[in-house]
PDB file of C-alpha atoms in Angstrom:
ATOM      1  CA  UNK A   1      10.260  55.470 290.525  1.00 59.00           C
ATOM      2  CA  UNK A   2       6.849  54.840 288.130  1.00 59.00           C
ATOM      3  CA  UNK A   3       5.027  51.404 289.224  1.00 58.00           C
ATOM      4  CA  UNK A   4       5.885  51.984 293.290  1.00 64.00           C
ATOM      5  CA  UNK A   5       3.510  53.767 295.724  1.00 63.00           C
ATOM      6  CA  UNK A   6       5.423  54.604 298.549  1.00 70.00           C
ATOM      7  CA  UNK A   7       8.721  54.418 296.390  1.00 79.00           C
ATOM      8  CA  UNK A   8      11.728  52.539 297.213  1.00 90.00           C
ATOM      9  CA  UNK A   9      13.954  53.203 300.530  1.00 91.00           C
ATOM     10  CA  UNK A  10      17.839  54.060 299.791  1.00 93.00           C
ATOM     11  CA  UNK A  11      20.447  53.862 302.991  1.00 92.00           C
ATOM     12  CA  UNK A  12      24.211  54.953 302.771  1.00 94.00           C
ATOM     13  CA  UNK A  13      26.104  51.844 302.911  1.00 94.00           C
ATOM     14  CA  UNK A  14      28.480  52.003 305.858  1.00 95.00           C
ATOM     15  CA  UNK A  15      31.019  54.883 306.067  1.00 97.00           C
ATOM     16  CA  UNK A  16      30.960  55.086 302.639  1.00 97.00           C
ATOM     17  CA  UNK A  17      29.241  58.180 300.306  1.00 96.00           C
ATOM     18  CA  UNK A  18      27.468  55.121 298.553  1.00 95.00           C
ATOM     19  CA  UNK A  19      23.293  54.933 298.336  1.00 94.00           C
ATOM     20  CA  UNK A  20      21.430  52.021 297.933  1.00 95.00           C
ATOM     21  CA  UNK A  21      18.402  50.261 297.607  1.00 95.00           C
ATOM     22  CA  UNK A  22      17.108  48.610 301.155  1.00 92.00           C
ATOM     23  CA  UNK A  23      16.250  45.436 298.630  1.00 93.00           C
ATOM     24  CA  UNK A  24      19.768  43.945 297.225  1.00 95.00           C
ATOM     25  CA  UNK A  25      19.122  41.726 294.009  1.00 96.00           C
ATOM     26  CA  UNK A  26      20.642  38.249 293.876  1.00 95.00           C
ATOM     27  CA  UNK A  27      22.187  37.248 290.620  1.00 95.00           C
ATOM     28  CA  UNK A  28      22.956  33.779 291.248  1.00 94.00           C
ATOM     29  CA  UNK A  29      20.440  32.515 288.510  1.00 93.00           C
ATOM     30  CA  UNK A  30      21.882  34.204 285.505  1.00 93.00           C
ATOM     31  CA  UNK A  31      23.698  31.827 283.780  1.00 91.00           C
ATOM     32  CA  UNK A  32      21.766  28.964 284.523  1.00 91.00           C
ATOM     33  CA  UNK A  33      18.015  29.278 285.044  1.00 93.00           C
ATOM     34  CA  UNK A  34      17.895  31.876 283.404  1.00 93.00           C
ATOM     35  CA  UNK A  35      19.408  33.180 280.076  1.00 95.00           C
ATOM     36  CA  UNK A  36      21.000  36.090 279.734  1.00 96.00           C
ATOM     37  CA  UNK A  37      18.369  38.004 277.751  1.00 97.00           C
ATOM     38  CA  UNK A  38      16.057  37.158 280.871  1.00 97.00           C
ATOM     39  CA  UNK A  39      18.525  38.670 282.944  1.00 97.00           C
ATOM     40  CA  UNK A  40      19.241  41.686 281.744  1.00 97.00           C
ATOM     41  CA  UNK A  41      15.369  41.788 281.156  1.00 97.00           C
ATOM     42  CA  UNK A  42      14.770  41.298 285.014  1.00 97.00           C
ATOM     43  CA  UNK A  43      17.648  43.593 285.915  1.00 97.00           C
ATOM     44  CA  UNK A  44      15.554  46.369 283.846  1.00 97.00           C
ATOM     45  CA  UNK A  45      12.682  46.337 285.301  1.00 96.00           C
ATOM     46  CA  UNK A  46      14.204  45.736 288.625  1.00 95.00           C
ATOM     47  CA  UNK A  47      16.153  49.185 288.403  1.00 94.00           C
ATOM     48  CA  UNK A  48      13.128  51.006 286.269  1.00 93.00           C
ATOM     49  CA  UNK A  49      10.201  49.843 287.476  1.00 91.00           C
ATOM     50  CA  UNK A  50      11.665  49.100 292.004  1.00 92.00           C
ATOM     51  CA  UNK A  51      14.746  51.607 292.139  1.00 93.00           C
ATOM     52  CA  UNK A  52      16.977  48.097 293.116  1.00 95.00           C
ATOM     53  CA  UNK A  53      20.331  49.796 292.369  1.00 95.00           C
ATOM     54  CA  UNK A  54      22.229  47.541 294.707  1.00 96.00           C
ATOM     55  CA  UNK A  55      23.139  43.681 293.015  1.00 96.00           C
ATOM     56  CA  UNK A  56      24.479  39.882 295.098  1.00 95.00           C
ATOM     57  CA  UNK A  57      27.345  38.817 292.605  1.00 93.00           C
ATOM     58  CA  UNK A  58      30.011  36.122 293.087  1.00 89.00           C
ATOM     59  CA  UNK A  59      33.039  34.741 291.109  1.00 85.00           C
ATOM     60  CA  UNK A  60      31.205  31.661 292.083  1.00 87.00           C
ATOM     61  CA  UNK A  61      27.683  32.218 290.191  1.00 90.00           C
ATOM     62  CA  UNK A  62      25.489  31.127 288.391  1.00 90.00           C
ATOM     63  CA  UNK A  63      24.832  28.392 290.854  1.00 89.00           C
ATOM     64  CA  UNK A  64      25.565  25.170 290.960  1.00 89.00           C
ATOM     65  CA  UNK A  65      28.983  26.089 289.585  1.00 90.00           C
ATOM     66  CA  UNK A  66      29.746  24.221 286.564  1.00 91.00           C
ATOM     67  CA  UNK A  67      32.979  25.021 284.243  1.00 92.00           C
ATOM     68  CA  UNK A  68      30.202  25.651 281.446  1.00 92.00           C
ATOM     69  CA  UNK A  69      28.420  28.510 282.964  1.00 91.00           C
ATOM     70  CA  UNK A  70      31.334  30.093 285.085  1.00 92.00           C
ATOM     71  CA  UNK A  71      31.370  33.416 283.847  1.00 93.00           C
ATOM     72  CA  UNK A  72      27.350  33.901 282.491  1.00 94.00           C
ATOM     73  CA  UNK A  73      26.863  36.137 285.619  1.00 95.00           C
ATOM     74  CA  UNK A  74      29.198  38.415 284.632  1.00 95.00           C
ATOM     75  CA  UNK A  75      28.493  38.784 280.874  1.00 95.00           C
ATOM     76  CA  UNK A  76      24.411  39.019 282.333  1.00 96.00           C
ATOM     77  CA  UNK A  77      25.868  41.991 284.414  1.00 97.00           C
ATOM     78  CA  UNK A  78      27.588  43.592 282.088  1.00 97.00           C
ATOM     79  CA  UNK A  79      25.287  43.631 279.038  1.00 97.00           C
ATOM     80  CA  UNK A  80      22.482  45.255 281.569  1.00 97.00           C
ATOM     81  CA  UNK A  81      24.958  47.907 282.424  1.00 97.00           C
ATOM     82  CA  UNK A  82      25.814  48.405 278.301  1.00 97.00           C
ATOM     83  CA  UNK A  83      22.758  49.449 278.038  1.00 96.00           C
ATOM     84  CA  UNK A  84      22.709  52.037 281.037  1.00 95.00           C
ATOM     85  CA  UNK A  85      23.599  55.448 280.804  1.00 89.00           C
ATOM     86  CA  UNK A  86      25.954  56.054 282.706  1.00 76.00           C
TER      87      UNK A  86
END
């Protein structure tokens, strides 16, 4: 991964075949301190620049919950994956 020295360390998770990053990134901001162009801009260079392939999401988030924003974590999520290949 270009931008780490020592590069990132991946462990299966549990019994399944799944690898991830040892950091997880929280998503709980999305939504509400941050927009979603910020998101997906932070969930970019998370993945390109720190191999973070593993992501925190809730139906609760963004946090506090608030009928207005229920929801912006999602649509953060999934306009960073649009533009993934896959």
């Amino acid at each position: 991964v270009p931008g780490l020295k020592n590069g990132m360390d991946y462990v299966k998770l549990g019994d399944s075949d799944l690898v991830v990053s040892n950091v997880c990134m929280g998503t709980m901001t999305f939504g509400e301190q941050n927009t979603l162009e910020e998101g997906v801009e932070q969930l970019t260079k998370a993945f390109d620049e720190y191999g973070i392939n593993f992501l925190d999401t809730a139906e609760m988030y963004p946090v506090p919950t608030k009928p207005e924003t229920q929801g912006a974590t999602d649509a953060t999520v999934a306009a960073f994956l649009k533009t993934r290949k896959r």
